[in-house]
Tab-separated table of C-alpha atoms in Angstrom:
chain	number	residue	atom	x	y	z
A	1	MET	CA	0.006	-0.079	0.120
A	2	THR	CA	1.506	3.408	-0.782
A	3	ASN	CA	0.137	4.835	2.288
A	4	GLU	CA	2.071	2.194	4.405
A	5	PRO	CA	4.648	4.116	6.664
A	6	LYS	CA	8.609	3.019	6.108
A	7	ARG	CA	9.989	0.877	9.028
A	8	GLU	CA	13.353	0.224	9.901
A	9	ILE	CA	15.160	-2.697	11.731
A	10	GLN	CA	18.644	-2.789	12.770
A	11	PHE	CA	20.700	-5.471	13.976
A	12	PRO	CA	24.347	-6.563	14.191
A	13	VAL	CA	25.268	-8.787	11.466
A	14	MET	CA	28.828	-10.448	10.360
A	15	ARG	CA	29.638	-11.022	6.796
A	16	VAL	CA	30.347	-14.314	5.536
A	17	SER	CA	32.025	-15.155	2.178
A	18	GLN	CA	31.555	-18.522	0.480
A	19	PRO	CA	31.464	-19.767	-2.970
A	20	ILE	CA	27.696	-18.726	-3.627
A	21	GLY	CA	28.748	-15.392	-2.559
A	22	ASP	CA	28.370	-13.133	0.374
A	23	PHE	CA	25.741	-13.364	3.023
A	24	TYR	CA	25.275	-11.913	6.680
A	25	VAL	CA	24.952	-14.050	10.021
A	26	GLY	CA	23.275	-12.237	12.882
A	27	LYS	CA	20.441	-11.942	15.411
A	28	MET	CA	17.182	-10.160	15.582
A	29	SER	CA	14.153	-10.654	18.147
A	30	ALA	CA	11.272	-12.877	17.214
A	31	ARG	CA	9.213	-9.711	16.937
A	32	ASP	CA	11.061	-8.306	14.122
A	33	LEU	CA	11.589	-11.633	12.553
A	34	VAL	CA	7.818	-12.377	12.777
A	35	ASP	CA	7.109	-8.822	11.310
A	36	ILE	CA	9.402	-8.976	8.254
A	37	SER	CA	8.862	-12.404	7.069
A	38	TRP	CA	6.758	-13.797	4.294
A	39	PHE	CA	6.187	-17.008	3.019
A	40	ASP	CA	6.349	-17.756	-0.876
A	41	ILE	CA	4.040	-20.690	-1.548
A	42	ARG	CA	4.988	-22.764	-4.526
A	43	ARG	CA	2.142	-24.175	-6.504
A	44	LEU	CA	1.533	-25.101	-10.256
A	45	ALA	CA	-0.719	-22.089	-11.856
A	46	GLY	CA	-2.709	-23.425	-14.387
A	47	ASP	CA	-0.977	-23.972	-17.617
A	48	SER	CA	1.540	-21.816	-17.348
A	49	ASP	CA	5.465	-22.227	-18.060
A	50	LEU	CA	7.393	-23.718	-14.704
A	51	ASP	CA	10.336	-21.576	-15.718
A	52	GLN	CA	8.477	-18.162	-14.686
A	53	TYR	CA	8.060	-17.171	-11.182
A	54	LEU	CA	6.036	-19.544	-8.847
A	55	GLY	CA	7.791	-19.179	-5.401
A	56	ILE	CA	10.238	-21.693	-3.665
A	57	GLN	CA	8.423	-22.769	-0.584
A	58	ARG	CA	6.565	-25.631	0.489
A	59	LYS	CA	3.144	-25.439	2.046
A	60	VAL	CA	2.964	-24.814	5.877
A	61	ASN	CA	1.995	-27.937	7.948
A	62	PRO	CA	-0.510	-26.939	10.509
A	63	THR	CA	0.578	-29.970	12.784
A	64	ARG	CA	4.188	-28.767	12.806
A	65	VAL	CA	3.390	-25.373	13.423
A	66	SER	CA	1.368	-26.573	16.350
A	67	GLU	CA	4.178	-28.561	17.507
A	68	ILE	CA	6.765	-25.540	17.714
A	69	LYS	CA	4.169	-23.342	19.115
A	70	LYS	CA	4.199	-25.389	22.040
A	71	TYR	CA	7.725	-26.086	22.054
A	72	VAL	CA	8.629	-22.138	22.304
A	73	GLY	CA	7.033	-22.096	25.162
A	74	LEU	CA	9.136	-24.434	27.084
A	75	THR	CA	11.986	-23.189	29.525
A	76	ASP	CA	14.481	-25.124	27.277
A	77	ALA	CA	13.419	-24.208	23.921
A	78	THR	CA	15.605	-23.260	21.443
A	79	PHE	CA	16.589	-22.678	17.647
A	80	PRO	CA	19.897	-23.249	17.223
A	81	THR	CA	20.465	-23.176	13.284
A	82	ALA	CA	19.779	-20.095	11.532
A	83	VAL	CA	16.579	-19.015	9.979
A	84	ILE	CA	17.566	-18.233	6.118
A	85	LEU	CA	16.257	-15.128	4.633
A	86	ALA	CA	16.364	-12.959	1.278
A	87	VAL	CA	16.222	-9.340	0.960
A	88	GLU	CA	16.114	-7.233	-1.768
A	89	GLY	CA	19.321	-4.810	-1.990
A	90	ARG	CA	17.084	-1.875	-2.124
A	91	CYS	CA	15.748	-2.709	1.592
A	92	ALA	CA	19.188	-3.162	3.236
A	93	GLU	CA	21.921	-1.051	4.360
A	94	LEU	CA	24.940	-1.880	5.789
A	95	HIS	CA	27.062	0.535	8.221
A	96	LYS	CA	30.352	-0.459	9.636
A	97	LEU	CA	29.769	-1.573	13.361
A	98	ASP	CA	33.404	-0.997	14.024
A	99	LEU	CA	35.596	1.530	12.254
A	100	ALA	CA	38.785	-0.285	13.308
A	101	ASP	CA	37.429	-3.450	11.357
A	102	GLU	CA	40.089	-2.997	8.737
A	103	ASP	CA	38.492	-6.531	6.715
A	104	GLY	CA	34.950	-5.082	6.731
A	105	THR	CA	33.329	-8.336	8.499
A	106	PHE	CA	30.975	-6.691	11.175
A	107	PHE	CA	28.098	-4.506	10.390
A	108	THR	CA	24.840	-3.160	11.445
A	109	MET	CA	22.190	-4.085	8.951
A	110	LYS	CA	19.378	-1.988	8.628
A	111	LEU	CA	16.115	-3.297	6.933
A	112	ILE	CA	13.804	-0.451	5.495
A	113	ASN	CA	10.150	-1.539	4.231
A	114	SER	CA	9.588	0.536	1.398
A	115	PRO	CA	7.097	-1.077	-1.041
A	116	GLY	CA	7.000	1.575	-3.863
A	117	ASP	CA	4.669	1.875	-6.452
A	118	PRO	CA	2.307	-1.097	-6.455
A	119	ASP	CA	1.760	-0.630	-9.977
A	120	ASP	CA	5.062	-1.401	-10.770
A	121	ALA	CA	5.811	-5.024	-12.087
A	122	ASP	CA	8.940	-4.917	-10.049
A	123	THR	CA	7.373	-4.541	-6.680
A	124	VAL	CA	4.300	-6.926	-7.217
A	125	LEU	CA	6.017	-9.710	-5.569
A	126	PHE	CA	7.417	-7.212	-2.466
A	127	LYS	CA	5.070	-8.168	0.339
A	128	GLY	CA	7.368	-7.048	3.205
A	129	ILE	CA	11.012	-7.271	3.536
A	130	ALA	CA	12.138	-10.830	3.905
A	131	ARG	CA	11.600	-13.978	2.071
A	132	VAL	CA	11.978	-17.010	4.247
A	133	LEU	CA	14.056	-19.656	2.243
A	134	ASP	CA	14.287	-21.851	5.427
A	135	GLY	CA	12.462	-21.846	8.698
A	136	GLN	CA	8.787	-20.749	7.782
A	137	HIS	CA	7.434	-23.428	10.263
A	138	ARG	CA	9.518	-21.890	12.997
A	139	ILE	CA	8.339	-18.322	12.290
A	140	ALA	CA	4.913	-19.605	11.956
A	141	GLY	CA	5.109	-21.399	15.128
A	142	LEU	CA	6.565	-18.354	16.855
A	143	GLN	CA	3.703	-16.039	15.265
A	144	GLU	CA	0.947	-18.469	16.886
A	145	SER	CA	2.637	-18.381	20.177
A	146	SER	CA	1.941	-16.404	23.003
A	147	ILE	CA	5.309	-16.050	24.310
A	148	ASP	CA	7.489	-12.601	24.869
A	149	PHE	CA	8.813	-11.981	21.440
A	150	ASN	CA	11.035	-9.386	22.450
A	151	SER	CA	12.912	-11.931	24.919
A	152	PHE	CA	13.423	-14.561	22.124
A	153	ASP	CA	16.426	-13.830	19.923
A	154	VAL	CA	16.610	-15.667	16.693
A	155	ASN	CA	20.009	-16.190	14.433
A	156	VAL	CA	19.414	-15.495	11.028
A	157	CYS	CA	21.171	-15.862	7.741
A	158	VAL	CA	20.663	-13.191	5.483
A	159	PHE	CA	21.165	-13.017	1.660
A	160	VAL	CA	21.129	-9.650	-0.005
A	161	ASP	CA	20.034	-9.724	-3.814
A	162	ALA	CA	20.286	-12.827	-4.468
A	163	ASP	CA	18.677	-13.992	-7.680
A	164	ILE	CA	15.859	-16.461	-7.929
A	165	ALA	CA	17.836	-19.247	-9.124
A	166	ASP	CA	20.397	-19.023	-6.038
A	167	GLN	CA	17.504	-18.781	-3.719
A	168	ALA	CA	16.113	-21.985	-4.902
A	169	SER	CA	19.605	-23.775	-5.106
A	170	ILE	CA	19.774	-22.843	-0.966
A	171	PHE	CA	16.404	-23.875	-0.296
A	172	ALA	CA	17.072	-27.411	-2.223
A	173	THR	CA	20.504	-27.442	-0.720
A	174	VAL	CA	19.269	-27.163	3.044
A	175	ASN	CA	16.436	-29.196	2.287
A	176	LEU	CA	17.299	-32.230	0.173
A	177	ALA	CA	18.560	-34.525	2.680
A	178	GLN	CA	15.401	-33.978	4.999
A	179	THR	CA	12.961	-36.990	4.554
A	180	LYS	CA	10.279	-34.844	5.346
A	181	VAL	CA	10.621	-32.366	2.579
A	182	ASN	CA	8.669	-33.376	-0.501
A	183	ARG	CA	11.194	-34.689	-3.168
A	184	SER	CA	9.368	-33.963	-6.125
A	185	LEU	CA	9.428	-29.973	-5.024
A	186	VAL	CA	12.992	-30.317	-4.560
A	187	TYR	CA	13.908	-31.751	-7.930
A	188	ASP	CA	11.215	-29.322	-9.431
A	189	LEU	CA	13.549	-26.330	-8.071
A	190	MET	CA	16.414	-27.495	-9.897
A	191	SER	CA	15.000	-26.210	-13.070
A	192	TYR	CA	15.769	-22.848	-11.644
A	193	SER	CA	19.231	-23.728	-11.742
A	194	LYS	CA	21.173	-21.865	-14.570
A	195	SER	CA	23.854	-24.647	-14.856
A	196	ARG	CA	23.074	-28.141	-16.130
A	197	SER	CA	23.289	-30.911	-13.698
A	198	PRO	CA	21.452	-34.391	-13.490
A	199	GLU	CA	18.952	-33.339	-11.648
A	200	ARG	CA	18.083	-30.556	-14.089
A	201	THR	CA	18.044	-32.914	-16.778
A	202	CYS	CA	15.923	-35.480	-15.308
A	203	HIS	CA	13.168	-32.793	-14.278
A	204	ALA	CA	13.137	-31.556	-17.916
A	205	ILE	CA	12.507	-35.184	-19.249
A	206	THR	CA	9.972	-35.735	-16.795
A	207	VAL	CA	8.166	-32.516	-17.848
A	208	THR	CA	8.386	-33.921	-21.384
A	209	LEU	CA	7.066	-37.097	-20.554
A	210	ASP	CA	3.976	-35.534	-18.677
A	211	GLN	CA	3.171	-32.740	-21.188
A	212	VAL	CA	3.726	-34.310	-24.541
A	213	GLU	CA	0.311	-35.795	-25.914
A	214	GLU	CA	2.250	-38.787	-27.654
A	215	SER	CA	3.818	-39.617	-24.485
A	216	PRO	CA	2.526	-43.075	-22.735
A	217	PHE	CA	2.839	-40.808	-19.543
A	218	PHE	CA	0.773	-37.800	-20.811
A	219	GLY	CA	-0.945	-36.006	-17.784
A	220	ARG	CA	0.014	-39.203	-15.256
A	221	ILE	CA	2.709	-37.513	-13.392
A	222	LYS	CA	2.285	-35.631	-9.878
A	223	ARG	CA	4.511	-32.793	-10.945
A	224	LEU	CA	5.030	-31.238	-7.272
A	225	GLY	CA	4.771	-34.794	-5.621
A	226	VAL	CA	0.964	-34.245	-4.931
A	227	SER	CA	-2.042	-34.420	-7.343
A	228	THR	CA	-2.767	-31.507	-9.592
A	229	GLU	CA	-6.227	-30.050	-9.298
A	230	GLY	CA	-8.343	-30.880	-12.473
A	231	ARG	CA	-6.316	-33.732	-13.502
A	232	PHE	CA	-7.259	-37.381	-12.925
A	233	GLY	CA	-4.743	-40.694	-13.534
A	234	GLU	CA	-1.597	-39.134	-12.016
A	235	VAL	CA	-0.245	-42.171	-10.720
A	236	LEU	CA	3.391	-41.402	-10.487
A	237	THR	CA	5.338	-38.560	-8.743
A	238	GLN	CA	7.950	-36.535	-10.322
A	239	ALA	CA	10.591	-37.614	-7.588
A	240	THR	CA	10.003	-41.598	-8.417
A	241	VAL	CA	10.569	-40.810	-12.357
A	242	VAL	CA	13.886	-38.349	-11.608
A	243	ARG	CA	15.239	-40.734	-9.419
A	244	SER	CA	14.940	-43.769	-11.392
A	245	LEU	CA	16.467	-41.803	-14.305
A	246	LEU	CA	19.407	-40.776	-12.440
A	247	PRO	CA	21.508	-43.804	-12.314
A	248	TYR	CA	21.399	-43.903	-16.218
A	249	ILE	CA	22.798	-40.777	-16.179
A	250	SER	CA	25.416	-39.976	-13.594
A	251	ASN	CA	27.076	-42.284	-10.670
A	252	ASP	CA	28.067	-38.896	-8.907
A	253	VAL	CA	25.425	-36.652	-9.067
A	254	LEU	CA	26.969	-34.219	-6.742
A	255	LYS	CA	30.111	-34.273	-8.883
A	256	ASP	CA	28.171	-33.757	-11.916
A	257	ARG	CA	26.324	-30.800	-10.525
A	258	ASP	CA	29.653	-29.095	-9.347
A	259	ILE	CA	31.228	-29.646	-12.837
A	260	GLY	CA	28.017	-28.181	-14.402
A	261	LYS	CA	28.601	-24.889	-12.086
A	262	ARG	CA	32.419	-24.502	-12.748
A	263	LEU	CA	32.766	-25.457	-15.928
A	264	GLY	CA	29.694	-25.854	-17.567
A	265	SER	CA	30.220	-28.877	-19.800
A	266	TRP	CA	31.714	-32.506	-19.545
A	267	PRO	CA	34.643	-33.884	-21.760
A	268	LYS	CA	33.316	-35.506	-24.801
A	269	ASN	CA	35.743	-38.305	-24.721
A	270	GLU	CA	35.100	-38.909	-20.746
A	271	SER	CA	35.498	-42.834	-19.858
A	272	TYR	CA	32.510	-44.350	-18.248
A	273	ASP	CA	30.375	-47.624	-17.904
A	274	ARG	CA	28.233	-47.527	-21.161
A	275	GLU	CA	26.299	-50.634	-20.202
A	276	ARG	CA	25.093	-48.770	-16.860
A	277	LEU	CA	25.278	-45.257	-17.849
A	278	LEU	CA	22.992	-45.588	-20.871
A	279	PHE	CA	22.100	-42.172	-21.434
A	280	ARG	CA	25.392	-40.409	-19.994
A	281	LYS	CA	26.523	-39.585	-23.472
A	282	TRP	CA	23.159	-37.715	-24.605
A	283	PHE	CA	23.777	-36.074	-21.253
A	284	ILE	CA	27.141	-35.076	-22.061
A	285	GLU	CA	26.140	-33.678	-25.485
A	286	GLY	CA	23.043	-31.705	-23.811
A	287	ASN	CA	20.512	-33.760	-25.579
A	288	ASP	CA	18.073	-34.000	-23.063
A	289	GLN	CA	15.228	-34.606	-25.484
A	290	GLN	CA	16.896	-37.676	-26.883
A	291	ILE	CA	16.890	-39.228	-23.474
A	292	ALA	CA	12.950	-38.472	-23.096
A	293	ARG	CA	12.202	-39.950	-26.943
A	294	GLN	CA	14.031	-43.233	-25.700
A	295	ILE	CA	12.020	-43.404	-22.566
A	296	MET	CA	8.791	-42.879	-24.434
A	297	HIS	CA	9.707	-45.393	-27.184
A	298	TYR	CA	10.350	-47.857	-24.714
A	299	PHE	CA	7.057	-47.514	-22.327
A	300	GLU	CA	5.281	-47.107	-25.679
A	301	ALA	CA	6.063	-50.595	-25.974
A	302	VAL	CA	5.112	-51.632	-22.365
A	303	ARG	CA	2.125	-49.679	-23.045
A	304	ARG	CA	1.209	-51.421	-26.375
A	305	ARG	CA	2.021	-54.850	-25.119
A	306	TRP	CA	-0.124	-54.432	-22.061
A	307	PRO	CA	-2.489	-51.789	-23.001
A	308	ASN	CA	-5.440	-52.636	-20.590
A	309	ALA	CA	-2.931	-52.881	-17.396
A	310	TRP	CA	-1.365	-49.797	-18.571
A	311	GLN	CA	-4.485	-47.779	-18.980
A	312	SER	CA	-5.867	-48.937	-15.681
A	313	THR	CA	-5.662	-46.819	-12.910
A	314	TYR	CA	-7.489	-49.122	-10.469
A	315	LYS	CA	-5.452	-49.374	-7.160
A	316	GLY	CA	-4.877	-52.963	-7.682
A	317	ASN	CA	-3.555	-52.941	-10.872
A	318	MET	CA	0.600	-52.129	-10.103
A	319	LEU	CA	1.657	-51.596	-13.547
A	320	PRO	CA	1.565	-48.058	-14.294
A	321	ARG	CA	2.275	-47.046	-10.554
A	322	THR	CA	5.288	-46.770	-8.575
A	323	ASN	CA	6.405	-50.454	-8.252
A	324	GLY	CA	5.603	-51.185	-11.862
A	325	PHE	CA	7.422	-48.453	-13.363
A	326	ARG	CA	10.653	-49.200	-11.190
A	327	ALA	CA	10.560	-52.652	-12.361
A	328	PHE	CA	10.195	-51.713	-16.010
A	329	MET	CA	13.167	-48.779	-15.134
A	330	SER	CA	15.272	-51.864	-13.868
A	331	PHE	CA	14.693	-53.965	-16.931
A	332	LEU	CA	15.439	-51.081	-19.224
A	333	ARG	CA	19.106	-51.610	-18.782
A	334	PRO	CA	19.513	-55.503	-20.062
A	335	ALA	CA	16.904	-54.757	-22.376
A	336	TYR	CA	18.452	-51.636	-23.955
A	337	ASN	CA	21.619	-53.221	-24.090
A	338	LYS	CA	20.577	-56.374	-25.669
A	339	LEU	CA	18.989	-54.387	-28.203
A	340	ARG	CA	21.337	-51.478	-29.021
A	341	HIS	CA	22.897	-51.410	-32.166
A	342	ASP	CA	23.212	-47.611	-32.543
A	343	ASP	CA	22.507	-45.877	-29.546
A	344	PHE	CA	18.824	-45.397	-29.908
A	345	VAL	CA	16.482	-48.418	-29.835
A	346	LYS	CA	13.042	-48.012	-31.383
A	347	MET	CA	9.737	-49.020	-29.838
A	348	SER	CA	9.467	-51.678	-32.332
A	349	SER	CA	12.484	-53.799	-31.059
A	350	PHE	CA	11.333	-53.185	-27.414
A	351	LEU	CA	7.766	-54.518	-28.015
A	352	GLU	CA	9.317	-57.784	-29.901
A	353	LEU	CA	11.427	-58.543	-26.954
A	354	LEU	CA	8.305	-57.656	-24.390
A	355	LYS	CA	6.295	-60.373	-26.390
A	356	GLN	CA	8.568	-62.860	-24.997
A	357	VAL	CA	7.100	-62.312	-21.794
A	358	THR	CA	4.161	-64.353	-20.784
A	359	LEU	CA	2.447	-62.281	-18.159
A	360	GLU	CA	-1.127	-61.025	-19.355
A	361	ASP	CA	-2.637	-57.501	-18.183
A	362	LYS	CA	-4.580	-59.434	-15.428
A	363	ASP	CA	-1.438	-60.557	-13.816
A	364	PHE	CA	-0.081	-57.248	-12.716
A	365	ASN	CA	-1.889	-57.082	-9.493
A	366	THR	CA	-0.965	-56.869	-5.952
A	367	GLN	CA	-1.424	-60.204	-5.262
A	368	ASN	CA	1.309	-61.645	-7.503
A	369	TYR	CA	3.583	-58.515	-6.853
A	370	VAL	CA	3.001	-57.144	-3.495
A	371	PRO	CA	3.540	-53.760	-2.842
A	372	GLY	CA	6.908	-52.407	-1.964
A	373	SER	CA	10.619	-53.349	-2.911
A	374	THR	CA	9.494	-57.253	-2.732
A	375	GLY	CA	7.062	-56.823	-5.477
A	376	GLU	CA	9.063	-54.626	-7.742
A	377	ARG	CA	12.215	-57.206	-7.678
A	378	ALA	CA	9.829	-60.151	-8.424
A	379	LEU	CA	8.497	-58.459	-11.339
A	380	PHE	CA	12.001	-57.425	-12.377
A	381	ARG	CA	13.126	-61.035	-12.072
A	382	ASP	CA	10.108	-62.366	-13.894
A	383	LEU	CA	10.849	-59.776	-17.001
A	384	VAL	CA	14.597	-61.017	-16.923
A	385	GLU	CA	14.094	-64.541	-16.729
A	386	GLN	CA	11.102	-64.534	-19.144
A	387	THR	CA	13.315	-62.702	-21.810
A	388	ASN	CA	16.330	-64.822	-21.396
A	389	LEU	CA	18.461	-61.971	-19.726
A	390	GLY	CA	19.155	-63.736	-16.460
A	391	ASN	CA	22.671	-62.715	-16.355
A	392	TYR	CA	21.675	-59.185	-15.219
A	393	SER	CA	20.927	-58.093	-11.958
């Protein structure tokens, strides 16, 4: 609102320099933190392109907020890890805390809330001072509690003028190892990265599989790990597809991600196990669409071999769901290596191989292949044995 008064918050900070750039570590009262923070809820917006700005936060879990609300009222309550914030440069000022500090390490940071012109496109997303990159549940818990905010300090890590790609990368890096974070969301955030990586490639392939009408997966993938409003028949999560693809592209995802950021490309003559990293060559060449095309040819053969089981989304039918998908992704390795002459294997070749499998549509049920890894391994074993590819594991 144009009539909103400017508000200033000052707090001491220390500058920290790391490969991503400089950021500032300091402390502020819970009162100030709650006042300046806003949550950026990531969601799919109709049919819009994912590359546009959609936010980078996950939905607030009311149960988690309630737990924190109770916790902060305890005598031993503590938040030892920093809440991570991003602020625009126009809203932050730095003043040297100690004139004798020759290295420029210690400052007073002043945050100023000045919304500007609401009709200006650059200010539409500016709803406060600080976007929360990590710590939204702690802030929400504090906000709902009845504690004395001014007696509860919170250590914060502030990134000033970090672009959206870096903000997404920070959020993803902090949360990737946490099992409670939706992995489909985390992989989706990789699309913000300006550099190539195995995760970004697999995300792009997954988007193609879900969006191309000729794809056997058209409209069947939960892009953010939860059902998309207005769509039916989504039987796979993005995380399932990405994690099944990664082993065919990289055997060291973190190393490849770092190479992508530092160098931007991989040696064309790189040595690797071609029988395991089936799509490594295309990844190195930046030919993500060829990988997607190969996956579509393979699963089109699966769809034509068992059309009824593939089409059915009945819960007792496991073929198009996670266990069936993973089993066939595991079977892709021996099938591809058996049939490859050039790099690309056509649908018709896969279909001829799958015709050797005696399973019928009705056999893909949870009685024959129980939910979980046991049923997945059993299906993979049957596929390998019935196509005489038993030397693969």
